GROMACS .gro file of N, CA and C in nm:
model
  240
    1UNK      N    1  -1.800  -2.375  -6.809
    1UNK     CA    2  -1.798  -2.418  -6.669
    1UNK      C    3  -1.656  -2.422  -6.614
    2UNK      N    4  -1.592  -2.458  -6.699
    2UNK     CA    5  -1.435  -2.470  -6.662
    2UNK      C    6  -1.354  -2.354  -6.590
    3UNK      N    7  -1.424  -2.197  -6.685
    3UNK     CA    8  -1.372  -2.076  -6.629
    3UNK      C    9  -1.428  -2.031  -6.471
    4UNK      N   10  -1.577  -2.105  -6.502
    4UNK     CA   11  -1.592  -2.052  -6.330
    4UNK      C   12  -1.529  -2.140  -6.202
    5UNK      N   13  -1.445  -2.267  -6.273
    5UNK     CA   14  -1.389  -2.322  -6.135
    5UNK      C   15  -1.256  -2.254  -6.120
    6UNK      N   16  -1.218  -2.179  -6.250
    6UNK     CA   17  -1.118  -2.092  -6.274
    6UNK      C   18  -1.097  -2.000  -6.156
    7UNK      N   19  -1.238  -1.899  -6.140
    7UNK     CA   20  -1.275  -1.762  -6.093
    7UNK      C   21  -1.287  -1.890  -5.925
    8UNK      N   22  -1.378  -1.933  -5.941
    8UNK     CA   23  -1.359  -2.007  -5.754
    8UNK      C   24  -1.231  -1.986  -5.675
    9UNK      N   25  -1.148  -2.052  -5.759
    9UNK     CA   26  -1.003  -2.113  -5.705
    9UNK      C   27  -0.943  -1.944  -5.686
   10UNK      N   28  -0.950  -1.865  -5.776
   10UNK     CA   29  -0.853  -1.730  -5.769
   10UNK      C   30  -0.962  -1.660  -5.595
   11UNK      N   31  -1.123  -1.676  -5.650
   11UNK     CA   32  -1.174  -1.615  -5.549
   11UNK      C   33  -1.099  -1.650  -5.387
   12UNK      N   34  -1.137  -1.829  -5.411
   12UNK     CA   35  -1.102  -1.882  -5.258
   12UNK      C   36  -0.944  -1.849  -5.209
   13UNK      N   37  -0.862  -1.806  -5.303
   13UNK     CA   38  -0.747  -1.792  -5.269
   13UNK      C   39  -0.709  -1.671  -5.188
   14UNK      N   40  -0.756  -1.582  -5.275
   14UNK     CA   41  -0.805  -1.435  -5.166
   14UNK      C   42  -0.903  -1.443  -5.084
   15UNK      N   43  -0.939  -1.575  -5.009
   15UNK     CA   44  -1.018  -1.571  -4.870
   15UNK      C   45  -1.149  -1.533  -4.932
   16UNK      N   46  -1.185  -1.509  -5.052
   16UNK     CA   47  -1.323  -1.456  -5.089
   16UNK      C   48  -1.315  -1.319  -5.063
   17UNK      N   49  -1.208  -1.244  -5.035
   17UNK     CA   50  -1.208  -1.090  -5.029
   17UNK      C   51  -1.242  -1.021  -5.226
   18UNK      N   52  -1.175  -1.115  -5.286
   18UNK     CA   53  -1.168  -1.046  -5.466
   18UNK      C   54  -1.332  -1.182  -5.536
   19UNK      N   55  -1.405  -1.090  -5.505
   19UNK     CA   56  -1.527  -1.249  -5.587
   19UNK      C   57  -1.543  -1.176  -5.748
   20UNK      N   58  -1.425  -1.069  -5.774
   20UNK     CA   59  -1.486  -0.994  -5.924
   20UNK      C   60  -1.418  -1.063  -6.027
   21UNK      N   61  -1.474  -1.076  -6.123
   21UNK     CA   62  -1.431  -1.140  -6.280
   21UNK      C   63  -1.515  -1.061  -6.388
   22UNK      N   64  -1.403  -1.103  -6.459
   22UNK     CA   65  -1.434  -1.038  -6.617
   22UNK      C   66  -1.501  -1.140  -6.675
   23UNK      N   67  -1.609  -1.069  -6.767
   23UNK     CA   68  -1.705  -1.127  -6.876
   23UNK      C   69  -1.681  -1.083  -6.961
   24UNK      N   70  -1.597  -1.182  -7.033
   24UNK     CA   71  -1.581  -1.162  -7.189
   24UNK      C   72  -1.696  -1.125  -7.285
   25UNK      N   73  -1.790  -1.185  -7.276
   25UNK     CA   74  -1.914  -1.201  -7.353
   25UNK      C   75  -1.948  -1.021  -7.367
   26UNK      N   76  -1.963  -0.975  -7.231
   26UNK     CA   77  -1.971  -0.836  -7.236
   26UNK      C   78  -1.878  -0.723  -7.203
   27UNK      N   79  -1.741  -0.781  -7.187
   27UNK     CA   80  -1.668  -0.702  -7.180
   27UNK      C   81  -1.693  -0.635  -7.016
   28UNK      N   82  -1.761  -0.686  -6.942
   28UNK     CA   83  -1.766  -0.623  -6.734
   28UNK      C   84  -1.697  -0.664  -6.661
   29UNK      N   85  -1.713  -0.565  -6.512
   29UNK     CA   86  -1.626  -0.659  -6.435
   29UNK      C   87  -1.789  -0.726  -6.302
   30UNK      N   88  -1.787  -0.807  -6.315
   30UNK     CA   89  -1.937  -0.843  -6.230
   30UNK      C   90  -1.834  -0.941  -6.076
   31UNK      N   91  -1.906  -0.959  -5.973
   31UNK     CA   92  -1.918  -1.052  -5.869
   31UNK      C   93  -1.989  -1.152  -5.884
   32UNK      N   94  -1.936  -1.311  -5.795
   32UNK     CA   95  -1.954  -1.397  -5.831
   32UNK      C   96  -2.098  -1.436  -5.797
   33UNK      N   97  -2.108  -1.347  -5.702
   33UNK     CA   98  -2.263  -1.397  -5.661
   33UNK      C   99  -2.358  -1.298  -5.715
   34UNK      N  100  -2.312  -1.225  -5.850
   34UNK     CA  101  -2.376  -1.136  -5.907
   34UNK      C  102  -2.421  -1.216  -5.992
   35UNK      N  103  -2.372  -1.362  -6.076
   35UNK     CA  104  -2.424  -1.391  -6.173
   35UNK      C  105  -2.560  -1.463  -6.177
   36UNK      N  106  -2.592  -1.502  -6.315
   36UNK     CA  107  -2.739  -1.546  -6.304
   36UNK      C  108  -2.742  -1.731  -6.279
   37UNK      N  109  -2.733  -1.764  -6.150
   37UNK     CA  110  -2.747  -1.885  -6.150
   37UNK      C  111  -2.852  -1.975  -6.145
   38UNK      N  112  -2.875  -2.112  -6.175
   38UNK     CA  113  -3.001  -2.147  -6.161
   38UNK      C  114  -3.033  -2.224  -6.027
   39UNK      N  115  -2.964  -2.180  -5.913
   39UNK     CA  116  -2.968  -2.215  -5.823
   39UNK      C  117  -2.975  -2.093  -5.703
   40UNK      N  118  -2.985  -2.138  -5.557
   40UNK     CA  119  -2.992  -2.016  -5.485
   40UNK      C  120  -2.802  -2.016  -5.431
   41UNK      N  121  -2.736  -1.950  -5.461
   41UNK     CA  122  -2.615  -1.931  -5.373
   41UNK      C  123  -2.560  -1.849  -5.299
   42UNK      N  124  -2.474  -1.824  -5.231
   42UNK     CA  125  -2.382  -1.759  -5.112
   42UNK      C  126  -2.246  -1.719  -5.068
   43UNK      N  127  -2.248  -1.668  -5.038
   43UNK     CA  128  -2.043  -1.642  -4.999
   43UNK      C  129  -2.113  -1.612  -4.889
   44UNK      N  130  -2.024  -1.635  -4.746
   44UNK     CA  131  -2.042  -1.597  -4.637
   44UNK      C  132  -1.902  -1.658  -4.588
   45UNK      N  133  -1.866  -1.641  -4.412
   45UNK     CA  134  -1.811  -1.629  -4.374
   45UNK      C  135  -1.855  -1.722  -4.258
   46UNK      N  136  -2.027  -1.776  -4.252
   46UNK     CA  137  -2.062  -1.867  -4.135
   46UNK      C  138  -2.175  -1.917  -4.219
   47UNK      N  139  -2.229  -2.036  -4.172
   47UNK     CA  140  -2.354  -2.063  -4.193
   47UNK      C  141  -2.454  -2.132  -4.082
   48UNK      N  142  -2.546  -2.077  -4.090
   48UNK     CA  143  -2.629  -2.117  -3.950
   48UNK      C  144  -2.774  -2.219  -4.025
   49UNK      N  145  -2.745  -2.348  -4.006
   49UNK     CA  146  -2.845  -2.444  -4.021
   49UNK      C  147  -2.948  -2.492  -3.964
   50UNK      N  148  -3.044  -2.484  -4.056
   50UNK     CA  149  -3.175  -2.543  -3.976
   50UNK      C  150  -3.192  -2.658  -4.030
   51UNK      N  151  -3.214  -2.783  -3.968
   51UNK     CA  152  -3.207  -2.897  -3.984
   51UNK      C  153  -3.389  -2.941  -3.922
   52UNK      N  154  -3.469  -2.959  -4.043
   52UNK     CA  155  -3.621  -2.986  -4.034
   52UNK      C  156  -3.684  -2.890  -3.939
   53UNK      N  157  -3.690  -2.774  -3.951
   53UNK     CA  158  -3.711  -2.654  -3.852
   53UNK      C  159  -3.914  -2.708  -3.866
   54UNK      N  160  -3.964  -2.637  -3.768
   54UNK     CA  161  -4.091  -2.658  -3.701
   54UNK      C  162  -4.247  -2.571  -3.782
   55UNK      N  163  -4.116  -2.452  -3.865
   55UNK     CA  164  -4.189  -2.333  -3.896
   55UNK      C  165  -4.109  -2.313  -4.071
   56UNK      N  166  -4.201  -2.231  -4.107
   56UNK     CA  167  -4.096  -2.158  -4.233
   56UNK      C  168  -3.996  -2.070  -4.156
   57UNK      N  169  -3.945  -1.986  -4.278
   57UNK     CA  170  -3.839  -1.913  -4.236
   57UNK      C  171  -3.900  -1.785  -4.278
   58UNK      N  172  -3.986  -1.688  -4.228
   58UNK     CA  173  -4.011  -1.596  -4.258
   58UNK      C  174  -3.963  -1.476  -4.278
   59UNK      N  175  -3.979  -1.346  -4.365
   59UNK     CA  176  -3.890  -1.240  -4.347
   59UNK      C  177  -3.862  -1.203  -4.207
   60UNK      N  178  -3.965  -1.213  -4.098
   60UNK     CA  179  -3.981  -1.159  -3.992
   60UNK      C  180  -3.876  -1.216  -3.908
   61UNK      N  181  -3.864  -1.371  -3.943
   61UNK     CA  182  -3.795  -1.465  -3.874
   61UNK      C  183  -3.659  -1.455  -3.896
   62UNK      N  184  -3.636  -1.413  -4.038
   62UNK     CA  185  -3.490  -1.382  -4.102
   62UNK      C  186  -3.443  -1.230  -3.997
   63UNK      N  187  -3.513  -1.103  -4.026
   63UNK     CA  188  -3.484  -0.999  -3.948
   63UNK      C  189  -3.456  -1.053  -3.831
   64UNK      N  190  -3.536  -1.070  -3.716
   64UNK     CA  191  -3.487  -1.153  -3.609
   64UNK      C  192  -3.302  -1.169  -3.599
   65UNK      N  193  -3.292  -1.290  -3.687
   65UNK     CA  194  -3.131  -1.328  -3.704
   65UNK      C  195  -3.047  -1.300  -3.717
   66UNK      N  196  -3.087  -1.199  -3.831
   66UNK     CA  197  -2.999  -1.065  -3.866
   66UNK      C  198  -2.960  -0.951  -3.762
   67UNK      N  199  -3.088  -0.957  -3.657
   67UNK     CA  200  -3.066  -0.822  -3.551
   67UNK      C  201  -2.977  -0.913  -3.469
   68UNK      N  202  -3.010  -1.006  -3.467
   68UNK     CA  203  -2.901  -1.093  -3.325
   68UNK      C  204  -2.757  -1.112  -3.384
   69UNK      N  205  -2.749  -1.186  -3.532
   69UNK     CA  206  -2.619  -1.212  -3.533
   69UNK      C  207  -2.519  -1.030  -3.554
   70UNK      N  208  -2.630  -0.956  -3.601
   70UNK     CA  209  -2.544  -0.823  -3.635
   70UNK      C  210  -2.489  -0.833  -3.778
   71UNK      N  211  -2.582  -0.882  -3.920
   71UNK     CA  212  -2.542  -0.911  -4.019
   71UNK      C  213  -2.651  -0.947  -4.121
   72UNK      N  214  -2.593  -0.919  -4.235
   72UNK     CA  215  -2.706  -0.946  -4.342
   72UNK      C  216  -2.710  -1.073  -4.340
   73UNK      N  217  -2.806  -1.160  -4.367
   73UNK     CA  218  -2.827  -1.326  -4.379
   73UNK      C  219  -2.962  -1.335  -4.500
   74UNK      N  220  -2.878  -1.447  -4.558
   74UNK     CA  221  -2.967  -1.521  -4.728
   74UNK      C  222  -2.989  -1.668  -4.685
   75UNK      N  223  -3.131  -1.697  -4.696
   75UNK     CA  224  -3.181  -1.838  -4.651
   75UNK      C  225  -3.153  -1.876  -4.776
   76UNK      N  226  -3.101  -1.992  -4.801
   76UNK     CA  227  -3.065  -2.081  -4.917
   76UNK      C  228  -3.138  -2.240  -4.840
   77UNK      N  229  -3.258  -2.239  -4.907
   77UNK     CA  230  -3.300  -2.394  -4.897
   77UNK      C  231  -3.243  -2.538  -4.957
   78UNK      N  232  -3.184  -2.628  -4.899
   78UNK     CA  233  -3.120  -2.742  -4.951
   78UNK      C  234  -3.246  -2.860  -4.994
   79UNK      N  235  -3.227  -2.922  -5.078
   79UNK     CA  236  -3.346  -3.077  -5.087
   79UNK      C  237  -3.216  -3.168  -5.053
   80UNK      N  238  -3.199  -3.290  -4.952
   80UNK     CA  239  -3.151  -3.338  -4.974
   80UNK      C  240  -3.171  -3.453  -4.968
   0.00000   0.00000   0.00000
């Protein structure tokens, strides 16, 4: 765990432009949001919140967002 706050800090330093690191284990070069986490995560540049929305978030509803903001978008659900 230690190495990936390692890879954060180098990522966030380059603005999140460099998210690549080496895996020792296999000898690659992978992205950070390539790995296998047990959670849903993100790099972005904005985030647009729905706070107790009325509806799900459907693919249909996601396209929508995507045609308006002009960008790929990943719903990441929070419990909080």
């Amino acid at each position: 765990m230690a190495k990936w706050g390692e890879y954060m800090s180098l990522s966030y330093d380059s603005k999140f432009t460099n998210r690549s690191i080496h895996l020792d284990c296999c000898n690659k070069e992978v992205a950070l949001e390539d790995l296998n986490y047990h959670f849903d995560v993100g790099f972005s540049k904005f985030v647009i919140e729905l706070i107790n929305p009325s509806c799900p978030v459907t693919d249909n509803v996601l396209a929508q967002l995507e045609q308006i903001v002009g960008s790929e978008l990943k719903c990441i659900y929070v419990n909080v």
